Each structure stands twice: as C-alpha cells, then as structure tokens.
Short mmCIF file of C-alpha atoms and ligand atoms in Angstrom, two decimals:
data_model
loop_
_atom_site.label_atom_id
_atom_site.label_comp_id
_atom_site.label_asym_id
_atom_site.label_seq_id
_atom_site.Cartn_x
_atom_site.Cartn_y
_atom_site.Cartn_z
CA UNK A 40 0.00 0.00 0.00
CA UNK A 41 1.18 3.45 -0.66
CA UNK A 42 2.26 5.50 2.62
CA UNK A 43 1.11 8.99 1.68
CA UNK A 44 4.16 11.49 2.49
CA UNK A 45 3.54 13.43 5.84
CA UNK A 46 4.09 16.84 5.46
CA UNK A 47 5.11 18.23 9.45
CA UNK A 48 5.53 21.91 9.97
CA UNK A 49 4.68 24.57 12.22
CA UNK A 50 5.49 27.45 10.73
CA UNK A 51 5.07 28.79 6.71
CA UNK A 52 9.49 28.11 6.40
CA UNK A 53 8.35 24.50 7.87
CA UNK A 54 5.55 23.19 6.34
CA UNK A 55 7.25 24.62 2.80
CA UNK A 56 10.65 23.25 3.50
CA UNK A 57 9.13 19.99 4.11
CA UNK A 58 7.23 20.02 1.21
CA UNK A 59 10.64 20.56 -0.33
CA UNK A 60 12.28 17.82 1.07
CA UNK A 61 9.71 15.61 -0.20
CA UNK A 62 10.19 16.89 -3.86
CA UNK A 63 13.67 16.22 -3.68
CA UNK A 64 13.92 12.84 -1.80
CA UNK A 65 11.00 11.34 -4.59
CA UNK A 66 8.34 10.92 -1.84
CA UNK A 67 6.24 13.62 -3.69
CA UNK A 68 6.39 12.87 -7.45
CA UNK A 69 5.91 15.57 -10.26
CA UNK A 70 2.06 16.03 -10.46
CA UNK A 71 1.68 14.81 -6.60
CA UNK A 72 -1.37 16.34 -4.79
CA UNK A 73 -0.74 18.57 -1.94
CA UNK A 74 -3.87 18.65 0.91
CA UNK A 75 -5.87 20.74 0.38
CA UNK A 76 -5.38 24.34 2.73
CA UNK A 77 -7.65 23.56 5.37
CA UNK A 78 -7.16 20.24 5.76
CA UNK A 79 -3.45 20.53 6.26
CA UNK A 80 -3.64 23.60 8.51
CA UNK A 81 -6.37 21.18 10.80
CA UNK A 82 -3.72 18.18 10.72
CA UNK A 83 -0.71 20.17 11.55
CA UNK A 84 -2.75 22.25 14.18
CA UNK A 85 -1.50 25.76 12.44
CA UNK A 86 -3.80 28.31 11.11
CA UNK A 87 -4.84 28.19 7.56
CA UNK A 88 -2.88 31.58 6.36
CA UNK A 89 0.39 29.63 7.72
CA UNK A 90 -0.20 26.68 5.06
CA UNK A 91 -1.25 29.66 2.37
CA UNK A 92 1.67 31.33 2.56
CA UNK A 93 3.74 28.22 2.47
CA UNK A 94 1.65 27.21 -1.00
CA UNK A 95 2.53 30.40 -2.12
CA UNK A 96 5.97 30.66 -1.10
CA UNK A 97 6.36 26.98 -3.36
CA UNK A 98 4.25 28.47 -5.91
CA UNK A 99 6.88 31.63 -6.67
CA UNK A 100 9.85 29.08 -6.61
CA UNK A 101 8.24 27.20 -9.24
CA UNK A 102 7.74 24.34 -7.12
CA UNK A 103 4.21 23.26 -7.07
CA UNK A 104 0.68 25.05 -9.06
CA UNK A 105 -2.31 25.50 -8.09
CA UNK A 106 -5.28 25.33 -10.39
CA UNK A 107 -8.56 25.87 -9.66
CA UNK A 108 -10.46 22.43 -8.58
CA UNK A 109 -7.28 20.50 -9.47
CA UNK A 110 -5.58 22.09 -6.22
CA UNK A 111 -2.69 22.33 -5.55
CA UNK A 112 -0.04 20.00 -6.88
CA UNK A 113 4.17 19.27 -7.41
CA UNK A 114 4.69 20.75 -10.93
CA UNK A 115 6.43 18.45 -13.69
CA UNK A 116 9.71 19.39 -13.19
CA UNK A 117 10.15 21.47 -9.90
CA UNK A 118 13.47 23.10 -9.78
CA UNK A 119 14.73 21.23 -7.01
CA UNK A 120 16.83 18.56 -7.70
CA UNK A 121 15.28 15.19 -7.47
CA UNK A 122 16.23 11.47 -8.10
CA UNK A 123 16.51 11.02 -11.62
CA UNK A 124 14.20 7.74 -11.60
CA UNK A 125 11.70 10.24 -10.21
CA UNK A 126 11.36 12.29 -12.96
CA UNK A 127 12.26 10.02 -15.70
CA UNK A 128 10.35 7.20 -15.11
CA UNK A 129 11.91 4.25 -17.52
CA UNK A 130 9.07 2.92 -19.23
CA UNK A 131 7.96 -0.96 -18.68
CA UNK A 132 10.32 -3.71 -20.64
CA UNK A 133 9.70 -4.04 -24.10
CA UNK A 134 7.83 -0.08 -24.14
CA UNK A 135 9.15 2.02 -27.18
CA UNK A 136 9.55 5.22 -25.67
CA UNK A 137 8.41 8.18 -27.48
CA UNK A 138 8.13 10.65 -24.78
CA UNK A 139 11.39 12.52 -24.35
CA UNK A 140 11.46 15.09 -26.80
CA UNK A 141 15.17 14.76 -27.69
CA UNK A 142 17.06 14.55 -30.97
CA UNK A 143 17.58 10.81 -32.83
CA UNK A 144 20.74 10.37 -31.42
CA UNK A 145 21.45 7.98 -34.59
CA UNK A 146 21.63 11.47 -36.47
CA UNK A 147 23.75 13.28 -34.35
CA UNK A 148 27.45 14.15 -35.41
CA UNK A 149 29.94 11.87 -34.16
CA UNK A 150 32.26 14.62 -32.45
CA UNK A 151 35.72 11.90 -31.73
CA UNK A 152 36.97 12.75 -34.76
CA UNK A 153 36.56 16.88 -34.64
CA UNK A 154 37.72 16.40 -31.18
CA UNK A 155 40.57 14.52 -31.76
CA UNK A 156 41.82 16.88 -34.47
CA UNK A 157 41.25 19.88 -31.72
CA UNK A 158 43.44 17.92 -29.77
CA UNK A 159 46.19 18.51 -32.06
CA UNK A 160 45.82 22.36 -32.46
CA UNK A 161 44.77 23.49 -29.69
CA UNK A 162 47.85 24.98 -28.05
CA UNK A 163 48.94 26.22 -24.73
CA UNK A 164 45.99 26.46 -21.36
CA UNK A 165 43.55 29.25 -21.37
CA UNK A 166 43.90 31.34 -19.02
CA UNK A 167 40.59 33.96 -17.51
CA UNK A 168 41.96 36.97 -19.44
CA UNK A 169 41.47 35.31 -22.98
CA UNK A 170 38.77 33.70 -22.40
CA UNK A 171 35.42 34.96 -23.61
CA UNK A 172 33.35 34.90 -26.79
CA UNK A 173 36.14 33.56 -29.40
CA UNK A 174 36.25 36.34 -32.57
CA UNK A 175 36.24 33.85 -34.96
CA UNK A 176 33.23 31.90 -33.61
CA UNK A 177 31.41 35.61 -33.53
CA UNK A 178 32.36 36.28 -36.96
CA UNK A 179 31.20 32.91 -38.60
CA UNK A 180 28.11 33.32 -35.99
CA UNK A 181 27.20 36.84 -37.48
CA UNK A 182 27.13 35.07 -41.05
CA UNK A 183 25.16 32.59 -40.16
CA UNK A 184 22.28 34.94 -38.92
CA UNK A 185 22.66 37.77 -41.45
CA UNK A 186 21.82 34.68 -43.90
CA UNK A 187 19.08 34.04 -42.61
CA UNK A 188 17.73 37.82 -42.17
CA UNK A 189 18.86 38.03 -38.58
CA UNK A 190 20.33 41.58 -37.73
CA UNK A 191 23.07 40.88 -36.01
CA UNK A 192 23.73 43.90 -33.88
CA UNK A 193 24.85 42.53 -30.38
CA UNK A 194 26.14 38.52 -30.35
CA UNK A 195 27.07 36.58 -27.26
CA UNK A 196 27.40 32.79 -26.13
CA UNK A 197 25.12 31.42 -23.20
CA UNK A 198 25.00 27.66 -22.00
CA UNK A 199 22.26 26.48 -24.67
CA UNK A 200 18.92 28.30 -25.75
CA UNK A 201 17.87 28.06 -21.89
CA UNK A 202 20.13 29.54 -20.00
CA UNK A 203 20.23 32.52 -22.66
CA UNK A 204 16.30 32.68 -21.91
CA UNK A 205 16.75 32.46 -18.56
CA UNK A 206 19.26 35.45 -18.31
CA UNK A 207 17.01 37.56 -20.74
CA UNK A 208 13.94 37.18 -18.33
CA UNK A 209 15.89 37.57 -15.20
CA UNK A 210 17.99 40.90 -16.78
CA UNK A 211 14.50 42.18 -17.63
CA UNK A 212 11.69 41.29 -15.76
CA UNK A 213 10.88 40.70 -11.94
CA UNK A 214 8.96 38.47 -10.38
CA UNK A 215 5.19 38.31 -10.19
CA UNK A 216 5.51 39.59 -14.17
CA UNK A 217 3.17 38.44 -17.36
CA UNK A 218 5.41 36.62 -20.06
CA UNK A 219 3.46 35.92 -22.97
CA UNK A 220 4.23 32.05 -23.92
CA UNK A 221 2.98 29.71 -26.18
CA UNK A 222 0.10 27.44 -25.49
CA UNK A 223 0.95 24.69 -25.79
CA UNK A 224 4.35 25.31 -25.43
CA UNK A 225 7.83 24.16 -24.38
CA UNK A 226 7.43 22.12 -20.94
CA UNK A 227 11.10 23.50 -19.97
CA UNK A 228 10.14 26.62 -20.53
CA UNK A 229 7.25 26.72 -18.36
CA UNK A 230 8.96 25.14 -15.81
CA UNK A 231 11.39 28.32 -16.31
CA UNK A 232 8.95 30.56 -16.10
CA UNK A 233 7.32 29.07 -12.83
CA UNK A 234 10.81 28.87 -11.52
CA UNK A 235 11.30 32.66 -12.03
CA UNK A 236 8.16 33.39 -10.36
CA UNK A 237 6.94 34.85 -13.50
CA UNK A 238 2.75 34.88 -14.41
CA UNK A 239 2.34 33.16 -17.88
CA UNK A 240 -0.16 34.24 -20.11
CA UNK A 241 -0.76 31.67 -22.75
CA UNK A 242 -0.58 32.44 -26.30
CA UNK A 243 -2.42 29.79 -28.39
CA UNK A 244 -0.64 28.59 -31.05
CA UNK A 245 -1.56 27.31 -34.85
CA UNK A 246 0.98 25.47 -37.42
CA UNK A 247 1.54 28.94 -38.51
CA UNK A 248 3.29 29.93 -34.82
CA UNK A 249 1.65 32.07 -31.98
CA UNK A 250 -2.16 33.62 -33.46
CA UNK A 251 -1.93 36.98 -34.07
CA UNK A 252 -5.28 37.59 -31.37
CA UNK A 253 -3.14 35.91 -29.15
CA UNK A 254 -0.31 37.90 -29.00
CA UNK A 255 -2.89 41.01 -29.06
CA UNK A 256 -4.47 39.69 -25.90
CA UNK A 257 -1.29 38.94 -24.50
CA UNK A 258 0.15 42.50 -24.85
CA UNK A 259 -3.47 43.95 -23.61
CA UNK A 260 -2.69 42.18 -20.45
CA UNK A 261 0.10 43.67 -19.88
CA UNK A 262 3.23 41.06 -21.49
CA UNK A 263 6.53 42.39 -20.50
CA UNK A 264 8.21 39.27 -22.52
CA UNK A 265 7.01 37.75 -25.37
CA UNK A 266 8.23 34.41 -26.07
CA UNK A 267 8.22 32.84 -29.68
CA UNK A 268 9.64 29.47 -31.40
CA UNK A 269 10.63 30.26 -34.51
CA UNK A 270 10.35 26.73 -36.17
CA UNK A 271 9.45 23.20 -34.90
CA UNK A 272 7.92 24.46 -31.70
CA UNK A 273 7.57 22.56 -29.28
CA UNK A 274 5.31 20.45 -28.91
CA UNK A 275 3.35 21.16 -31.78
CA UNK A 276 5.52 21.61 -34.53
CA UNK A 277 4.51 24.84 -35.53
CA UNK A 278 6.65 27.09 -37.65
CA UNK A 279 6.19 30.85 -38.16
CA UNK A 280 4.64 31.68 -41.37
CA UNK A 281 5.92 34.97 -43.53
CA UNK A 282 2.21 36.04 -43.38
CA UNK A 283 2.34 35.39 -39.49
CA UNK A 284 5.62 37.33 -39.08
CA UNK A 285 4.00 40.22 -41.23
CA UNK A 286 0.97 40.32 -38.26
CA UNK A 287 3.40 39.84 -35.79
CA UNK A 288 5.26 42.64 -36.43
CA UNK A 289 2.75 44.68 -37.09
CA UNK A 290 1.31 44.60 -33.67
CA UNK A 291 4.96 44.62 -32.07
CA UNK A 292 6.49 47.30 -33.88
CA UNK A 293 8.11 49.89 -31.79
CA UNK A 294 6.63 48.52 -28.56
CA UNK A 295 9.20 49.36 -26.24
CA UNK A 296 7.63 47.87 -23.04
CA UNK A 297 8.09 44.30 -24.41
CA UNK A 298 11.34 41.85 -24.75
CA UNK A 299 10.76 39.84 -27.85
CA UNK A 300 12.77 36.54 -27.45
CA UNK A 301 12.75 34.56 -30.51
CA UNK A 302 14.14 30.56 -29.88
CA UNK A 303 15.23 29.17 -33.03
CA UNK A 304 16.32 25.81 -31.44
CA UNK A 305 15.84 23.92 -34.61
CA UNK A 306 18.20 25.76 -36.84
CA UNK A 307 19.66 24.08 -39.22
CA UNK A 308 17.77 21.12 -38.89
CA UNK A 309 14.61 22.97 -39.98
CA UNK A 310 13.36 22.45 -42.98
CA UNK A 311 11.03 25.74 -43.27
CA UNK A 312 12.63 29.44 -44.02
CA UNK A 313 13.33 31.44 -40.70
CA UNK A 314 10.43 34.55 -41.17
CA UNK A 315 12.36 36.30 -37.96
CA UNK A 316 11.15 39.22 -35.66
CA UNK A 317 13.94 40.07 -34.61
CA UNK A 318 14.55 43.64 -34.37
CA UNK A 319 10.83 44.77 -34.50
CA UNK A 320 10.55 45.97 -30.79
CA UNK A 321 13.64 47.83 -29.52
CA UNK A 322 14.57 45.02 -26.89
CA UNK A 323 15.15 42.03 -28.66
CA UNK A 324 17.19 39.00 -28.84
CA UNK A 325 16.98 36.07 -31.14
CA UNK A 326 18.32 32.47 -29.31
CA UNK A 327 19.94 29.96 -31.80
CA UNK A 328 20.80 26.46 -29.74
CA UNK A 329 23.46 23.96 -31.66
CA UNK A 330 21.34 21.25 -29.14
CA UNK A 331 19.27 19.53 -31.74
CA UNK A 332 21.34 19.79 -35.26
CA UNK A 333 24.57 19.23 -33.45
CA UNK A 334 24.02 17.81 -29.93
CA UNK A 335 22.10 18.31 -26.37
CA UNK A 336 25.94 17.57 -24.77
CA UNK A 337 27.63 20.62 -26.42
CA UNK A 338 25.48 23.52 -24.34
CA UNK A 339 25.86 26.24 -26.51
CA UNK A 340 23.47 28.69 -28.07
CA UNK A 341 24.37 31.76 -30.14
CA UNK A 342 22.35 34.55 -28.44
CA UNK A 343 21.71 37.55 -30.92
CA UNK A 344 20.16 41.02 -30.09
CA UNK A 345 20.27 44.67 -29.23
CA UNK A 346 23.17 46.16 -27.56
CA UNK A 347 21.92 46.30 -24.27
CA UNK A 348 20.03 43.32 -23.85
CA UNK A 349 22.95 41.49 -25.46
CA UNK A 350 25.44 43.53 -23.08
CA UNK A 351 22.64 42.38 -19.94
CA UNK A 352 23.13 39.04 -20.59
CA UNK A 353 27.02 38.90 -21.26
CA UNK A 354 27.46 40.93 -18.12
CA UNK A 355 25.61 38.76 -16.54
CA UNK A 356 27.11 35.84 -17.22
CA UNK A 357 30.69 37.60 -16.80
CA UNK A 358 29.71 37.98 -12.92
CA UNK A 359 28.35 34.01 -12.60
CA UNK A 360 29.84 31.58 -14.82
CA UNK A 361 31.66 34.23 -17.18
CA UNK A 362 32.18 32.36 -20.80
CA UNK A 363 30.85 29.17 -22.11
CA UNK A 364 34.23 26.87 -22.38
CA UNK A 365 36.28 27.76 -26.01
CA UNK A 366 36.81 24.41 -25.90
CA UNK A 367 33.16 23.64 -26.60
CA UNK A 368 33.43 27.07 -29.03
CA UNK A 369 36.09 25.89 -30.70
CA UNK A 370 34.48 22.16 -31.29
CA UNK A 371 30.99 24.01 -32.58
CA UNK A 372 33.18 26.09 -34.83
CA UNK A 373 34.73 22.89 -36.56
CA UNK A 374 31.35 20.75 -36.85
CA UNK A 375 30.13 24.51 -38.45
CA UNK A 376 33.34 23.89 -41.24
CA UNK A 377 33.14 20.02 -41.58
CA UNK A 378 30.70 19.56 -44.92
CA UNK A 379 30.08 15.63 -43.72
CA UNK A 380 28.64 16.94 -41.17
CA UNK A 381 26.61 19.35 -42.69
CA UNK A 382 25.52 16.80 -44.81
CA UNK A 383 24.23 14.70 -42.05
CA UNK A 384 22.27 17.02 -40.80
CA UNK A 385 20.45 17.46 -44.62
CA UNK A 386 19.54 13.82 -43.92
CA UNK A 387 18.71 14.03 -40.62
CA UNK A 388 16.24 16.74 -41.64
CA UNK A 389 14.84 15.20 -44.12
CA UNK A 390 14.37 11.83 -42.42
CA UNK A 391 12.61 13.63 -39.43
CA UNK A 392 10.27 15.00 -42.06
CA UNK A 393 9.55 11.84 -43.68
CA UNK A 394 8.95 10.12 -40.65
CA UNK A 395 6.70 13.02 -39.03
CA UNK A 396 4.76 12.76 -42.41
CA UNK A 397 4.32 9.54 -42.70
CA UNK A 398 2.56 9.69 -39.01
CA UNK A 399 0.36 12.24 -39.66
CA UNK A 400 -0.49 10.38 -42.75
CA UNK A 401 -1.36 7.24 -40.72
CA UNK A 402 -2.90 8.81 -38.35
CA UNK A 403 -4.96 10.37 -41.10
CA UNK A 404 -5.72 7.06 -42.43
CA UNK A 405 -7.76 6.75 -39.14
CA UNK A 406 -9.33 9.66 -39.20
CA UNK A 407 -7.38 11.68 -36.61
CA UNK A 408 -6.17 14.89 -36.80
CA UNK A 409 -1.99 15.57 -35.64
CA UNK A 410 0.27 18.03 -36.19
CA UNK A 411 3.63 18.62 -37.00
CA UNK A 412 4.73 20.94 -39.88
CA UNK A 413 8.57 21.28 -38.63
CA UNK A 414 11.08 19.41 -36.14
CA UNK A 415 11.18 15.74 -34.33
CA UNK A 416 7.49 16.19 -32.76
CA UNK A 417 4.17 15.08 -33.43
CA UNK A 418 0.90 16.22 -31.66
CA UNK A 419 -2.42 14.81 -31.35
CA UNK A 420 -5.33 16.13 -29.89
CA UNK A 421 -6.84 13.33 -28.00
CA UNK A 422 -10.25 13.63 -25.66
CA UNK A 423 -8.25 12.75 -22.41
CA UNK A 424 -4.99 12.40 -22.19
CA UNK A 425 -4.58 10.19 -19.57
CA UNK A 426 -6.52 7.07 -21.11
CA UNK A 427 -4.47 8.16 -24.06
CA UNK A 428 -1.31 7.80 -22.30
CA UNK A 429 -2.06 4.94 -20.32
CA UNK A 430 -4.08 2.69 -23.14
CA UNK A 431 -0.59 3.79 -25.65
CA UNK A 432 1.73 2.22 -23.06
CA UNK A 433 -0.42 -0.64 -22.37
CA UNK A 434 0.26 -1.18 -26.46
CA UNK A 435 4.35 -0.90 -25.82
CA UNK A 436 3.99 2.96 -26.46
CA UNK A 437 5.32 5.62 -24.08
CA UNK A 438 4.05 8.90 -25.43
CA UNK A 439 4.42 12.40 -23.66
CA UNK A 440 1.00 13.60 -22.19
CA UNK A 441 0.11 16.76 -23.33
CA UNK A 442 -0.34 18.10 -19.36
CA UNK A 443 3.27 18.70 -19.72
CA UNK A 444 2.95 21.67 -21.85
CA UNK A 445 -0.36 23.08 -22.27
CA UNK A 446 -1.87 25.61 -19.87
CA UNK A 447 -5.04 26.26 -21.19
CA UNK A 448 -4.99 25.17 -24.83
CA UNK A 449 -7.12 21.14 -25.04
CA UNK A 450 -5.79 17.78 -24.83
CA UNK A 451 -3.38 16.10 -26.33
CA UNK A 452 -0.43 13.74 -26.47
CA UNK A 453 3.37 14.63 -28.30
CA UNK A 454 4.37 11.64 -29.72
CA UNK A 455 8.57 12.07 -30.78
CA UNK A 456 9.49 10.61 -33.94
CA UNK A 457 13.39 10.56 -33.25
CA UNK A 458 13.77 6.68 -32.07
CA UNK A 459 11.12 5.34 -34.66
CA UNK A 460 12.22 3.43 -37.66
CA UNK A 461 9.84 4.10 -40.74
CA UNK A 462 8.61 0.44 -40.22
CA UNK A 463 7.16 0.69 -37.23
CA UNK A 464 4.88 3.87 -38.31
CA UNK A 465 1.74 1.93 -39.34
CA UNK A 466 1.93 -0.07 -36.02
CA UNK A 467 1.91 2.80 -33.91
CA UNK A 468 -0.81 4.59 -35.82
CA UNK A 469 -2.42 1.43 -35.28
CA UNK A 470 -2.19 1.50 -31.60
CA UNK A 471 -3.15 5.10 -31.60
CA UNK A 472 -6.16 4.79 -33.23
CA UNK A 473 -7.38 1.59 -30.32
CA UNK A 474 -6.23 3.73 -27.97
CA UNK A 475 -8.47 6.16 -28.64
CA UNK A 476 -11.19 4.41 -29.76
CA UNK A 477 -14.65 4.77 -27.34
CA UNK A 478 -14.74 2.13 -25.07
CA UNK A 479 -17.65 0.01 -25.64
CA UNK A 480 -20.55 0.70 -23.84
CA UNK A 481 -21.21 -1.97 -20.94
CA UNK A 482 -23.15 -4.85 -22.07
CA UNK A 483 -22.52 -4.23 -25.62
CA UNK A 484 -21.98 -7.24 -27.26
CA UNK A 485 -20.56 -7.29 -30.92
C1 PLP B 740 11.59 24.98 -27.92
C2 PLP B 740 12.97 24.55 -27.53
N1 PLP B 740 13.93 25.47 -27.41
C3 PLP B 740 15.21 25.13 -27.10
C4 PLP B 740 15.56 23.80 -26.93
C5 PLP B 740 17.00 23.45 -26.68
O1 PLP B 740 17.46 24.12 -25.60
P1 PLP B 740 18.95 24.00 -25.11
O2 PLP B 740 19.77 24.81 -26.06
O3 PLP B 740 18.88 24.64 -23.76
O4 PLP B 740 19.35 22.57 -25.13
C6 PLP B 740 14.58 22.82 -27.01
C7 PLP B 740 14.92 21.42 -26.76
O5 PLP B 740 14.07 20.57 -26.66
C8 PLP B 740 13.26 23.20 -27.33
O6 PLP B 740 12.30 22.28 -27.45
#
C-alpha cells in the first residue's frame, strides 16, 4: 500500500521546506497532490494563512501550481533537484519510448573525430583573461544569422537556448511579471517561467506559430516578454509563417515595453525558411541552440540582439559563470566547417520530415487529426490524455501527455518521432487509433 508522504511543519518556512524535502527525496512525485489548505492547517494544528503562505511561497519558486479544482499539486519538473528515476520514469520492458522530446541520437554528429583533431591544435591552457566569446566563432556566428535575415547587432554565447532565456527574463523582468508564452508550449520553458516566479499568459498557437489575437491579448494584459519558437515548436511543430511574421510585427512594432525573445532551437535542422522578428521591438534577442542539429551535450546557443540586452546578458554571465568553455566554441566552430557533417544534418532533416509525415499520414488514415509541420514532434489532440497515455503504453507505447505543456490550450499527447524506424509507423498509428477508440458501452456485445 502506498504510505502517503507526511508533510510536518509549524510554521510557513516548515511546512514549505518539508514540502521541499519531499520533492527532492522522490516521496512527492511531479504532479503529486498537496492537501488541500484547510485540511493541512487542521492536521498540523496551524492556522490556515500559515499553510497559504507556504503554498505560495512553493508556488513563486516554481515548485508546485495550483489550479482551480485541481488544487494544488508538485509541478512536472520542480526546480529542485530530485532522483533522476523520479522524474524520468523508464518505461515498462519491451515499451518504445516516445516521450522525451530529444534529438535521434542515430543522427547526431559523431564529435571523436573533430575532437581529436582539436586535440592537435589546440595549443597552450587558457587562461581567464582570454577567455570569452572567441572572434572567430562571432564572426562565422554573425554570417550565419545575417543569412538568414537576422540583424546581427549585439552577439554573445550562453550555455544552450535556456540559460540565454533564462538570463534575458531575469535581466528584464521581476517576479510576479506576465510573459506571454505559447500554449501549448515548451514544458522546460514553463517550468522556467514558474521557476522565475513569472505569471504566464498563454498564447495559443496554430501550425503557422503564436495567433496573431493571441499575442494582441497577451500584450493587452500587460506582457513584458514575449516568447516565440521560430520553427518546430515545441510540442506542436509549428513554424512561423511569412504572413504570421507580417501580423506579428505589425502589432509589435516599436513597442518598447516588451522583450521579444525569438528561440530558433531547430536551426539548421529545420526544414522551413526562418520569417524572424527580430529587431521589430527595440529590446530584442533572437536564441539559436546547436542542441538539436549538433548535440544536447555541447550547451551552446548563439544569443543575438540589441546592444543592451545582449550587453545584460554577457554581463551577466561575466559575474556568474563568465564564458561558455572555447573548448566547446572551438568544437561548434569545426562541426560549423566540416561539410560531412553538414551533410548529415540534410539527412537528418529530411528523415525527421519523412517520418513526421508519414505519421500524420497514418494517423490520417484513421481519421485523426496531428500536427507537425517542422522538427522531431508530433501532436495529437486526443479527448483525455490520460486514457491516451495509459491505453498507448499498455500497447508498448510511451508517449508524452500533453499536461506537460499546455496551460489552457485542449488535450493532447506529443508523440517524438526521433527513435522510430519508418517500419514501425503503421503499427503505432495502429495502436493510436485503439487507444483512442470509445470504449464500448457496458453490455454491448458485438
Ligand atoms: C523549444 C525549444 N527550445 C530550445 C531547446 C533546446 O534548448 P537548449 O539549447 O537549452 O538545449 C529545445 C529542446 O528541446 C526546445 O524544445
């Protein structure tokens, strides 16, 4: 039987640090219930404002939500650091596990090889006073972007698309602030957000990136930060249309009270154009990761914008962790030169393309509805998403439940194509389509 975690406290610090301690040791799970206020202030003999302002001290560190007649429960990823098995749950023997959201790691660049020829050139230590943003990674950066329409006037290096995004929002915003994100959106990001102790305010999204009423409603309430995934969003696959972009910026020009962060984390594995804002609102910056064409391990994102947001989050960084390693520059900078590799990444696009369309064409087949115009993800509306997830993995399939990163956009499960082989694409859609089938009536007898 499961012993339900005793939260003990007698004081707001108490009750919330023990709350904490359960997050971290695994006793409360991501997406565990807290009591209710009353009924934990009655247990713990306390008065109900002490367990309030314990919720809402977890609540502004990003470590549990309340909503509405749900309560009040451990988010999906607090950020406290918990046992891994706790928040990776390794799906049952023999489940094909479709739920992470990372890159086919088949299709990444092998990096032995560019590191081993680093090896030989890479001269004497490092030492703090020449470290920094390497000039010739800035130079072929600033090509890169100017390519692809990006104006280029302030460029620094952050620890992947993340930390650059978590920099830009801390630099600019305090807590208890609207950031306008996309609904559904990246579950990371979220978790960010929360984390900050920043108020979303969800922006639905189409395949043709965040709706234009959207983003109106968003600014009417007040955005101070406007989020926006360039291509293969996450989870939906969205990718911003020219048309889009032209609304977009439109109703962003010259608004001064809003950082526009664009996260282009697909980059060269995106298949679709860039149609960038960047530059439309005077504080901008536009966030290009090397995670998914290149590799999660390498940490590096190019991070693009005006001068002083750009100078915010280099000074930043120059006071905390000051540079990301040159090593890791110089290693992005050689997988940049190496044509093999850009080849690969050609194929790897265009296999996550074939495979994503050759789900949503099975899927079709059974008359359902997914999405997935760019990137490694596919998403399916579904009419509850925990029979969804839970039929799927009874079928061998571990999908991600759409909980993860909607707030108030419908059901739905993300279903990544990176570890599927084409053959397998008509089983799954298969599965899918029992999985969501109505369950029978009771008594009904074919
Ligand atoms: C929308 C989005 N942005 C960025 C990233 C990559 O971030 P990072 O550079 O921090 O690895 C991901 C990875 O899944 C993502 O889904």
């Amino acid at each position: 039987m499961a012993v339900r975690y005793q939260i003990t406290g007698g004081t707001a610090a108490e009750i919330s640090a023990s709350v904490e301690s359960g997050v971290r040791t695994g006793a409360l799970p991501p997406d565990s219930p807290l009591p209710p206020v009353r009924a934990l202030a009655a247990t713990l003999a306390v008065s109900p404002a002490t367990v309030a302002r314990a919720y809402q001290e977890l609540r502004q560190r990003g470590l549990v939500a309340t909503a509405g007649r749900h309560g009040t429960r451990v988010r999906p990823r607090p950020p406290v650091a918990t046992r891994r098995a706790a928040r990776y749950p390794t799906p049952g023997p023999g489940v094909r596990d479709l739920s992470r959201g990372q890159p086919d790691l088949r299709l990444l660049p092998p990096l032995g090889p560019h590191l081993a020829r680093l090896a030989d050139r890479i001269g004497p230590p490092a030492g703090y006073a020449t470290a920094g943003v390497l000039p010739e990674l800035a130079e072929a950066a600033r090509h890169r972007l100017a390519a692809d329409g990006v104006p280029v006037d302030g460029l620094t290096v952050t620890g992947g698309a993340l930390d650059g995004i978590e920099r830009l929002l801390a630099a600019h915003l305090r807590p208890g602030d609207p950031v306008a994100v996309e609904d559904p959106g990246w579950a990371n990001l979220l978790d960010l957000v929360a984390a900050l102790g920043l108020r979303p305010v969800a922006v639905p999204v189409d395949d043709d990136g965040p709706t234009e009423a959207g983003v109106r409603d968003a600014l009417a309430l007040g955005a101070r930060a406007l989020i926006v995934t360039s291509r293969a969003q996450n989870p939906t696959g969205a990718a911003v249309s020219a048309d889009r972009a032209a609304a977009l910026r439109t109703l962003l020009a010259g608004r001064s009270d809003v950082l526009l962060v664009e996260d282009d984390h697909a980059a060269e594995l995106a298949r679709l154009p860039l149609h960038t804002l960047a530059g439309v609102t005077p504080s901008w910056a536009f966030v290009r990761s090397v995670s998914k064409p290149y590799g999660p391990d390498l940490r590096l994102a190019l991070l693009a914008g005006d001068e002083t947001t750009v100078a915010r989050v280099a000074g930043r960084m120059s006071v905390g962790p000051g540079w990301v390693s040159t090593l890791l520059q110089r290693l992005v900078l050689a997988l940049w030169a190496d044509p093999a590799t850009s080849g690969l990444i050609v194929r790897a696009e265009e296999s996550y393309q074939r495979r994503r369309a050759a789900l949503i064409t099975a899927l079709a087949g059974h008359g359902l509805t997914a999405h997935g115009r760019s990137g490694i993800n596919v998403w399916l509306p579904v009419p509850d998403e925990t029979s969804a997830v839970t039929a799927l993995r009874d079928a061998g399939w571990a999908v991600a439940p759409g909980g993860l990163f909607r707030i108030g956009a419908p059901p739905a499960v993300r279903l990544t194509v990176s570890p599927l082989d084409d053959a397998e694409i008509p089983a799954l859609a298969d599965a899918v389509a029992r999985a969501l089938r109505p369950a029978r009536p009771a008594g009904f007898t074919a």
